[in-house]
Coordinates of C-alpha atoms and ligand atoms in Angstrom, one line a residue:
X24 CA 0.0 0.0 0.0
X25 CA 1.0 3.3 -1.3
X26 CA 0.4 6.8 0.4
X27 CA 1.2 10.1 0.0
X28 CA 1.1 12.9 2.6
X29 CA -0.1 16.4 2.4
X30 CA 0.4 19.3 5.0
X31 CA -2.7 19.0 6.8
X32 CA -4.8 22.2 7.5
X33 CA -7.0 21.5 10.0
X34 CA -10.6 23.3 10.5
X35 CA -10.7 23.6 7.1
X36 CA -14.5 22.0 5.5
X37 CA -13.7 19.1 3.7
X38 CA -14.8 16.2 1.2
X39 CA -14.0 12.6 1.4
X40 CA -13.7 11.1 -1.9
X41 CA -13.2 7.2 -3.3
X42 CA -11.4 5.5 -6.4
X43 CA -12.6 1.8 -7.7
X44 CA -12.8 2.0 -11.4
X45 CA -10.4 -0.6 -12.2
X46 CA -7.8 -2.5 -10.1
X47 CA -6.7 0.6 -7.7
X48 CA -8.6 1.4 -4.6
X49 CA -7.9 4.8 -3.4
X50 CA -9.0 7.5 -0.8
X51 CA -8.4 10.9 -0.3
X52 CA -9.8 13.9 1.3
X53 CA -9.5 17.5 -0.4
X54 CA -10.6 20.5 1.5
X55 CA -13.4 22.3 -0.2
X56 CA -11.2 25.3 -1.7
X57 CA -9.3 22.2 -3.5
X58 CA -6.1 21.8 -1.5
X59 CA -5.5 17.5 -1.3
X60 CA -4.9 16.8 2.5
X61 CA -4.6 13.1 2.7
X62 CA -4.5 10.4 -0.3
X63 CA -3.8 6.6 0.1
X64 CA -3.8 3.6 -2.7
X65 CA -3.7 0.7 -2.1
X66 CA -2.3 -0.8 -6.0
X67 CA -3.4 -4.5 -6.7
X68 CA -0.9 -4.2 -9.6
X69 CA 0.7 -7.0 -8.2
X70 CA -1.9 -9.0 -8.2
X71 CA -3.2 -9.0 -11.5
X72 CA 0.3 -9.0 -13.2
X73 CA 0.5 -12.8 -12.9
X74 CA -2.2 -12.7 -15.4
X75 CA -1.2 -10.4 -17.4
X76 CA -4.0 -7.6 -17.0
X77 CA -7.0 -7.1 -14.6
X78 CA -9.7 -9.4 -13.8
X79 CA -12.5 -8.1 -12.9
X80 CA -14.1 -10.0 -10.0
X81 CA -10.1 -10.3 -8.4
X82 CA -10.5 -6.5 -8.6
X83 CA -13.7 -6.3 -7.1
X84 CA -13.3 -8.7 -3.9
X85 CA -9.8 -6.5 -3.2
X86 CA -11.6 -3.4 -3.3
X87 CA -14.1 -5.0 -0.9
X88 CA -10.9 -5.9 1.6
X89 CA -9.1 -2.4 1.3
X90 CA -12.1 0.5 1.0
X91 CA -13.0 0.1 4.7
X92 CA -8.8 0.1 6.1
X93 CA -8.3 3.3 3.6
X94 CA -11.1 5.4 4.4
X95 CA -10.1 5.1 8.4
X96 CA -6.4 6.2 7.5
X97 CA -7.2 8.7 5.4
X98 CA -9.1 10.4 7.8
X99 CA -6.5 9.8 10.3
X100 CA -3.9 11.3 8.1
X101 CA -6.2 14.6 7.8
X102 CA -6.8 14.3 11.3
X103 CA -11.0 14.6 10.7
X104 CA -13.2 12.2 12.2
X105 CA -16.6 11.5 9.9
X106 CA -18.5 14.2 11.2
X107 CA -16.1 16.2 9.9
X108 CA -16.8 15.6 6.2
X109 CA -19.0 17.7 4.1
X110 CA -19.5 15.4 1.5
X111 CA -18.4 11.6 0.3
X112 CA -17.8 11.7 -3.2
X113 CA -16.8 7.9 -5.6
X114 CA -15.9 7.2 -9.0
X115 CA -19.3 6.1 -11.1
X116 CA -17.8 5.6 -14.5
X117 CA -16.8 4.7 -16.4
X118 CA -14.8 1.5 -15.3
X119 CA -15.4 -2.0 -14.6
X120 CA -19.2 -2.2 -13.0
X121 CA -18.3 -4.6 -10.4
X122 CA -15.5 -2.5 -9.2
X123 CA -17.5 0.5 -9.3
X124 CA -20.2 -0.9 -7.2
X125 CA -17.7 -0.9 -4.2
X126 CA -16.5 2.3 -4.1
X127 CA -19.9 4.3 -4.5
X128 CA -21.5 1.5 -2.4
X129 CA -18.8 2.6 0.3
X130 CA -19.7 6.7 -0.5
X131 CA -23.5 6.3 -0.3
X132 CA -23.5 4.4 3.2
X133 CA -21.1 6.9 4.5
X134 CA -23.4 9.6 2.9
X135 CA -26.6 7.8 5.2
X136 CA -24.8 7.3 7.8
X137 CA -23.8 10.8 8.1
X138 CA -26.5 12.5 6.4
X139 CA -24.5 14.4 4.0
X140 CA -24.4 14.6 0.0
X141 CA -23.3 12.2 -2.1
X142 CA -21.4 13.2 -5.7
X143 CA -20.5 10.9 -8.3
X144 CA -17.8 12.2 -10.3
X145 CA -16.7 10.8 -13.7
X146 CA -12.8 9.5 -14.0
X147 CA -12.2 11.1 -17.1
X148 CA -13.5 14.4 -14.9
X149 CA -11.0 13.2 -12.4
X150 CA -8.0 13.0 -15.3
X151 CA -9.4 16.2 -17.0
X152 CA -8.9 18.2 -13.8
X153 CA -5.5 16.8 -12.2
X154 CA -3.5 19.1 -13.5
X155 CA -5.3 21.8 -11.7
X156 CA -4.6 20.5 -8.3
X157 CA -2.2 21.9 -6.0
X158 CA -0.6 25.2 -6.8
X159 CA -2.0 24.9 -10.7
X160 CA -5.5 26.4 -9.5
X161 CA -8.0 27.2 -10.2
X162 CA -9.7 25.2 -13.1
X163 CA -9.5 27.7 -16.1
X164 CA -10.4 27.3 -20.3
X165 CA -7.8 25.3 -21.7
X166 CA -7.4 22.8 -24.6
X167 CA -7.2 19.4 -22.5
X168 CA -5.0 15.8 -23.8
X169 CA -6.0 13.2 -21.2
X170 CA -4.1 10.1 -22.3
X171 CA -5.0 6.7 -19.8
X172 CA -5.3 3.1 -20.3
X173 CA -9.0 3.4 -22.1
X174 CA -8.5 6.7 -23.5
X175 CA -7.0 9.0 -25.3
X176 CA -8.9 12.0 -26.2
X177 CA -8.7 16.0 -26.6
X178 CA -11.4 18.0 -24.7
X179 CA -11.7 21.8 -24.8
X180 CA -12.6 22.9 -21.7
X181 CA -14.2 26.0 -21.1
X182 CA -15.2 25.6 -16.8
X183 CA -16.2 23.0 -14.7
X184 CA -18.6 20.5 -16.7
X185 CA -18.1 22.4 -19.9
X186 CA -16.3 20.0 -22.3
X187 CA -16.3 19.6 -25.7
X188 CA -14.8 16.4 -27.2
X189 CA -12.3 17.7 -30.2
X190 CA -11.0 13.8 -30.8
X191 CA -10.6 10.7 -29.5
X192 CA -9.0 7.1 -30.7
X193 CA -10.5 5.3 -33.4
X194 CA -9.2 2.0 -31.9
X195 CA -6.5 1.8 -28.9
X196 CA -5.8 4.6 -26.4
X197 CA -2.2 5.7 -25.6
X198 CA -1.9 3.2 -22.7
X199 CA -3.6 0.4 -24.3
X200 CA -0.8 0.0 -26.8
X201 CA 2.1 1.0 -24.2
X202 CA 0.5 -2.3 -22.9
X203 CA -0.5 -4.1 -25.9
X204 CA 3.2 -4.0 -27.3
X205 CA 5.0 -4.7 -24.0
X206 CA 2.8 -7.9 -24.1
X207 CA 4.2 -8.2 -27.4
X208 CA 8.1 -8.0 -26.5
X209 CA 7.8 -10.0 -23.3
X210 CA 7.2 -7.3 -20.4
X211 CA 5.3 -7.5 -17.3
X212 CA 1.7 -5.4 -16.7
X213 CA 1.5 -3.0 -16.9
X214 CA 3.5 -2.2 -20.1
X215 CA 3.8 1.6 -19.9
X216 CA 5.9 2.0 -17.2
X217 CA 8.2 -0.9 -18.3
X218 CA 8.6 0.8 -21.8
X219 CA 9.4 4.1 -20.5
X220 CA 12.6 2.5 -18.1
X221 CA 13.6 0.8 -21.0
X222 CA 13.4 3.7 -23.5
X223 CA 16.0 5.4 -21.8
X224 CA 19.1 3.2 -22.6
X225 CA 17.3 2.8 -26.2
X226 CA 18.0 4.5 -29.9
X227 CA 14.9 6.2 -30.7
X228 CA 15.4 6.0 -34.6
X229 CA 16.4 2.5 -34.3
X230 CA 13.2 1.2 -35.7
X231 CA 11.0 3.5 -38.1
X232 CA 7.4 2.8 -36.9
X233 CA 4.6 4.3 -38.2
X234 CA 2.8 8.1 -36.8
X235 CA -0.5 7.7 -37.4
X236 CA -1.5 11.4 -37.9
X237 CA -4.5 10.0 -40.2
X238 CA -5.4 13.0 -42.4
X239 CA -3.2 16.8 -41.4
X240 CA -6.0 18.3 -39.4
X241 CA -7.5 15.7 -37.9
X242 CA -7.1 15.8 -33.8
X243 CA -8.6 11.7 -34.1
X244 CA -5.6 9.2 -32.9
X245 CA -5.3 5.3 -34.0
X246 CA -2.5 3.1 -32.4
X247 CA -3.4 -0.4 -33.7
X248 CA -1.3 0.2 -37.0
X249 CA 1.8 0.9 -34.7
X250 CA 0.6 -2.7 -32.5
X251 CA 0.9 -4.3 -35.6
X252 CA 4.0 -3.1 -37.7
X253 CA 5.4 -4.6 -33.7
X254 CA 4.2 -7.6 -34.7
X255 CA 5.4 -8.2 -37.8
X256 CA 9.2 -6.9 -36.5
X257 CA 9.2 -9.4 -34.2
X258 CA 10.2 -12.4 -36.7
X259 CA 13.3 -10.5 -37.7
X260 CA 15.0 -9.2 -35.1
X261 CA 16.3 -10.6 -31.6
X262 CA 14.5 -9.7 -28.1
X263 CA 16.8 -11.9 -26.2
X264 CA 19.6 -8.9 -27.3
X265 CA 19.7 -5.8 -24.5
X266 CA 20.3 -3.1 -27.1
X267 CA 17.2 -4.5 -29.2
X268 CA 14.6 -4.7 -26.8
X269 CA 15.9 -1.3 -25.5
X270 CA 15.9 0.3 -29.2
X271 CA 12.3 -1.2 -30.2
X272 CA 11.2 0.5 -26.9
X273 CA 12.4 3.9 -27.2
X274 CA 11.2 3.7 -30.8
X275 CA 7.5 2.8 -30.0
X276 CA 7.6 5.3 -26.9
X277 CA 8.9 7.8 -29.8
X278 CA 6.2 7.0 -32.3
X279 CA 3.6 7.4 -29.7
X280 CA 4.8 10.5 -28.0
X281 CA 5.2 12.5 -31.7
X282 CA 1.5 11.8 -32.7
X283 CA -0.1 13.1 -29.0
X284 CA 2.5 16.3 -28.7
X285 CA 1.8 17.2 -32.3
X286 CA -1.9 16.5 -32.1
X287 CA -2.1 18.6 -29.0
X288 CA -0.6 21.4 -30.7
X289 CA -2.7 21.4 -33.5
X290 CA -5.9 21.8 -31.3
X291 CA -4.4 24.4 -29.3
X292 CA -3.9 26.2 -32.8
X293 CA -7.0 25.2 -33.9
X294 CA -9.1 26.3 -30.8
X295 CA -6.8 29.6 -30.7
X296 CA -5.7 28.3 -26.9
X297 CA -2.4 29.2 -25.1
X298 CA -3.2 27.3 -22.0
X299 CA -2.6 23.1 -22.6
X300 CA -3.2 20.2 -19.9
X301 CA -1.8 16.8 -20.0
X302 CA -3.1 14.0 -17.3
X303 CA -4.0 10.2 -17.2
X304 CA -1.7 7.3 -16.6
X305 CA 0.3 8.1 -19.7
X306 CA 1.4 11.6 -18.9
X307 CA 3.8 10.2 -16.3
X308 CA 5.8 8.6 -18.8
X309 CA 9.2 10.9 -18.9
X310 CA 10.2 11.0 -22.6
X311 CA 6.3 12.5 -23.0
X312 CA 6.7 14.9 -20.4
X313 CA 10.4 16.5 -21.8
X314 CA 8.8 16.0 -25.5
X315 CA 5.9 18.1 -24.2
X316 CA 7.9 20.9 -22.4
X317 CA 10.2 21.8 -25.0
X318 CA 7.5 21.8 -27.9
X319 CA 5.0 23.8 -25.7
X320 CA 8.1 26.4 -25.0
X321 CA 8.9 26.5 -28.9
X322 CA 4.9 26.8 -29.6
X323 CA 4.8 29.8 -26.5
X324 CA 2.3 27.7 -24.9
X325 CA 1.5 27.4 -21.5
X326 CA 2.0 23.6 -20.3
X327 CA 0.4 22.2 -17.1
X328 CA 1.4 18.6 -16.3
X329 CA -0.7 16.7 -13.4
X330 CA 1.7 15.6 -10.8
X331 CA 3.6 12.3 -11.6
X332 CA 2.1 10.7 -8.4
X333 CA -1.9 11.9 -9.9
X334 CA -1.1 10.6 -13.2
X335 CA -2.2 7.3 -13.0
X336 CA -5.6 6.2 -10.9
X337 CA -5.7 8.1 -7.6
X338 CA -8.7 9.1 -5.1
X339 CA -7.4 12.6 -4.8
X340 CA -8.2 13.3 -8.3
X341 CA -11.3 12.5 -7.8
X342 CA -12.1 14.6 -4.6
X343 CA -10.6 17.6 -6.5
X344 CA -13.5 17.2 -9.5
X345 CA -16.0 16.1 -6.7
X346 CA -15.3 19.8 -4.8
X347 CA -15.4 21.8 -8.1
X348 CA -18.7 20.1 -8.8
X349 CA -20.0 20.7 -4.4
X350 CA -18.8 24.1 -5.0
X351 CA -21.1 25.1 -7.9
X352 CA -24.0 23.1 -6.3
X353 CA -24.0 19.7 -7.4
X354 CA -24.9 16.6 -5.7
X355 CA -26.2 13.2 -6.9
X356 CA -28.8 11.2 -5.8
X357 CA -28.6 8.0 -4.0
X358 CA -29.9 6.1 -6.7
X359 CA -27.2 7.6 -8.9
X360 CA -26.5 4.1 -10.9
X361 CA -22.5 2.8 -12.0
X362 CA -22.2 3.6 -15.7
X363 CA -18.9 1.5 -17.1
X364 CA -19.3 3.6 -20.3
X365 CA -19.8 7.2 -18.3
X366 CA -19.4 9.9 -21.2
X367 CA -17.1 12.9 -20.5
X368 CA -19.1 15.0 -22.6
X369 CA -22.5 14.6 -23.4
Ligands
LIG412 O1 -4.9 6.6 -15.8 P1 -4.6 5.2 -15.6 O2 -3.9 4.8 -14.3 O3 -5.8 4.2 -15.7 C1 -6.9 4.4 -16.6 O4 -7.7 5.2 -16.3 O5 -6.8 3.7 -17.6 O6 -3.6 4.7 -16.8 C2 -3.0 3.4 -16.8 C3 -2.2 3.4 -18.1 C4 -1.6 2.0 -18.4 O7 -1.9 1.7 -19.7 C5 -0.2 2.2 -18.1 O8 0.6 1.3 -18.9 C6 0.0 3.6 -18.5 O9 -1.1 4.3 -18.0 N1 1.2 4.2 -17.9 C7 2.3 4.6 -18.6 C8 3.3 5.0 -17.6 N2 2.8 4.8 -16.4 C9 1.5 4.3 -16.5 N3 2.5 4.7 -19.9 C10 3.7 5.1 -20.3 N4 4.7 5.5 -19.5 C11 4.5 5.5 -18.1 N5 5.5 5.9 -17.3
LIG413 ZN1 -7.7 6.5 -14.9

C-alpha cells in the first residue's frame, strides 16, 4: 500500500472522496477550496500482473478488503473524524461495474450514515482536472490531452462540466498499446511504465514505426497500426539482445509520443488556446513529459502537467473534480447508478 502525505490544514471543511474503477482502490480527502490533504492507494498491480492484466471479479473482492482500512487512515492522516466531512464523493464511470459498485457503495453508506451529500464524479472528470490541483489552480479554459489506459482523447474545456470532445481514438488509447506491445516483447503489466525505463538506454530512430496522424487536421488518434507493424518486426529481429529490446522501446515510446504532442498542438492552434493540460496514466511517462515541455516552449504555450504521483488512478483526483462540482452546487442522488461507459461530454 502506497500513500502520500499532504500538509494538513485542520478546520478547514472538507470532502471525502473514493477510487474503484479498475484495479486501484484509493481515498483521499481534499478541502473544499481544493487543497489534497490526505491520499492513500492501495495498488493490486501485483496481483493482476501474474495474469497479465485485470480481472474483474479479483478486482472487485480487493476493493471489498481495502475500501473500509483506507477510508479510516485517510481520515487519520487529515486528522478529521466522519462528522467532519461535508460530503463523500466515488468514481461512477466509467470503469469495470463490479468494481464501481464498491466504491460508490462505500460513499453512499457513509453519505446515510452521516446524512450528507453524495457526488458521483466521472474518471475522465477526475484526469481532466488533475493538472489543476495543487498550486496549478483554479480550473480555467484550456485545450485538454487526457491520455490513460482506455482513453485518449482531446477535450476543450471552457469551466467546470463544460467540455467539448475535439478527438478521441479510433481504436486503442495511448496506454492500451504501451501495454498491448509490452505484451508483445515479453514485459510484465502494466506495459507503460516498463517501456518508459527501457526507452532510456534505447535508440529512438532505431526502428521507423509508423505516426499515425490520419489526415493533417484531424485531432482523431489510431494506435493499432503501430501494434501491428510490432508484430510483424518481431520475426526479424532478436528480443533476447539488451540493445534490441531497448531500441524497439524507445522507438514505440517515440512513435507514440510524436502523434499526441503534435496532435495537442494542432488543437491548441485550432481552438486559438495558449493554455494546454496533459493527465492520465500516460502523462507520467518521462520521454512524453520533456517532448511536451520543449514543444509547448517552442509553440509559446502554457503547459500544465498533473503531478507524476496523480497521473495514474488516484482518489485525490477525484475529490478535486468532486469539490469543483459541491462548490457550484452539485450533488447526486442516491440512486445515482455505475455507468462503465460514463461519457465525459455529453
Ligand atoms: O490513468 P490510468 O492509471 O488508468 C486508466 O484510467 O486507464 O492509466 C493506466 C495506463 C496504463 O496503460 C499504463 O501502462 C500507463 O497508464 N502508464 C504509462 C506510464 N505509467 C503508466 N505509460 C507510459 N509511461 C509510463 N511511465
Ligand atoms: Zn484512470
Amino acid at each position: 500500500m502506497s500513500s502520500i502525505q499532504y500538509p494538513t490544514s485542520s478546520g478547514q471543511p472538507c470532502l471525502l472522496a473514493l477510487e474503484s474503477s479498475c484495479d486501484e482502490t484509493a481515498a483521499a480527502i481534499c478541502t473544499l477550496d481544493g487543497r489534497l490533504i490526505a491520499s492513500r492507494i492501495a495498488s493490486q498491480i501485483e496481483i493482476h500482473r501474474q495474469y497479465g492484466g485485470v480481472v474483474p471479479e479479483v478486482a472487485s473482492r480487493n476493493h471489498i478488503l481495502h475500501v473500509r482500512p483506507l477510508v479510516e487512515q485517510v481520515l487519520a492522516d487529515a486528522y478529521r473524524t466522519l462528522a467532519d466531512i461535508s460530503a463523500f464523493a466515488a468514481t461512477s464511470g466509467p470503469g469495470l461495474v463490479s468494481s464501481l459498485l464498491i466504491g460508490t457503495s462505500m460513499a453512499k453508506a457513509l453519505s446515510i450514515a452521516e446524512n450528507k451529500p453524495f457526488i458521483a464524479v466521472n474518471h475522465m472528470e477526475g484526469h481532466l482536472l488533475s493538472p489543476f490541483m495543487n498550486e496549478n489552480g483554479p480550473v480555467r479554459p484550456c485545450v485538454a490531452l487526457i491520455v490513460s489506459g482506455g482513453h485518449t482523447m482531446l477535450v476543450r474545456v471552457r469551466n467546470v462540466g463544460q467540455y467539448e470532445l475535439l478527438g478521441r481514438t479510433r481504436d486503442d488509447a495511448a496506454g492500451e498499446a504501451f501495454d498491448k506491445v509490452a505484451k508483445m516483447i515479453g514485459l510484465p503489466y502494466p506495459g507503460g511504465p516498463e517501456i518508459d525505463k527501457l526507452s532510456q538506454r534505447g535508440d529512438p530512430t532505431a526502428f521507423a514505426f509508423p505516426r499515425s496522424f490520419l489526415d493533417g487536421r484531424s485531432l482523431e488518434f489510431s494506435f493499432s497500426g503501430l501494434k501491428t507493424a510490432v508484430l510483424y518486426e518481431l520475426p526479424k529481429i532478436d528480443l533476447n539482445s539488451e540493445q534490441v529490446l531497448t531500441d524497439v522501446c524507445a522507438s514505440v515510446q517515440a512513435a507514440i509520443i510524436e502523434v499526441l504532442v503534435e496532435k495537442l498542438v494542432l488543437a491548441a492552434k485550432q481552438c486559438g488556446e495558449k493554455l494546454v493540460t496533459v493527465s492520465g496514466g500516460v502523462s507520467c511517462n518521462r520521454g512524453l513529459r520533456a517532448a511536451l515541455t520543449a514543444r509547448c516552449a517552442k509553440e509559446g504555450l502554457q503547459l500544465l502537467l498533473a503531478q507524476p504521483d496523480l497521473c495514474t488512478d488516484n482518489a485525490g483526483m477525484i475529490a478535486f473534480a468532486a469539490v469543483q462540482r459541491f462548490n457550484i452546487g452539485h450533488t447526486s442522488p442516491l440512486e445515482a447508478d455505475v455507468d462503465p461507459n460514463l461519457s465525459l461530454v455529453s
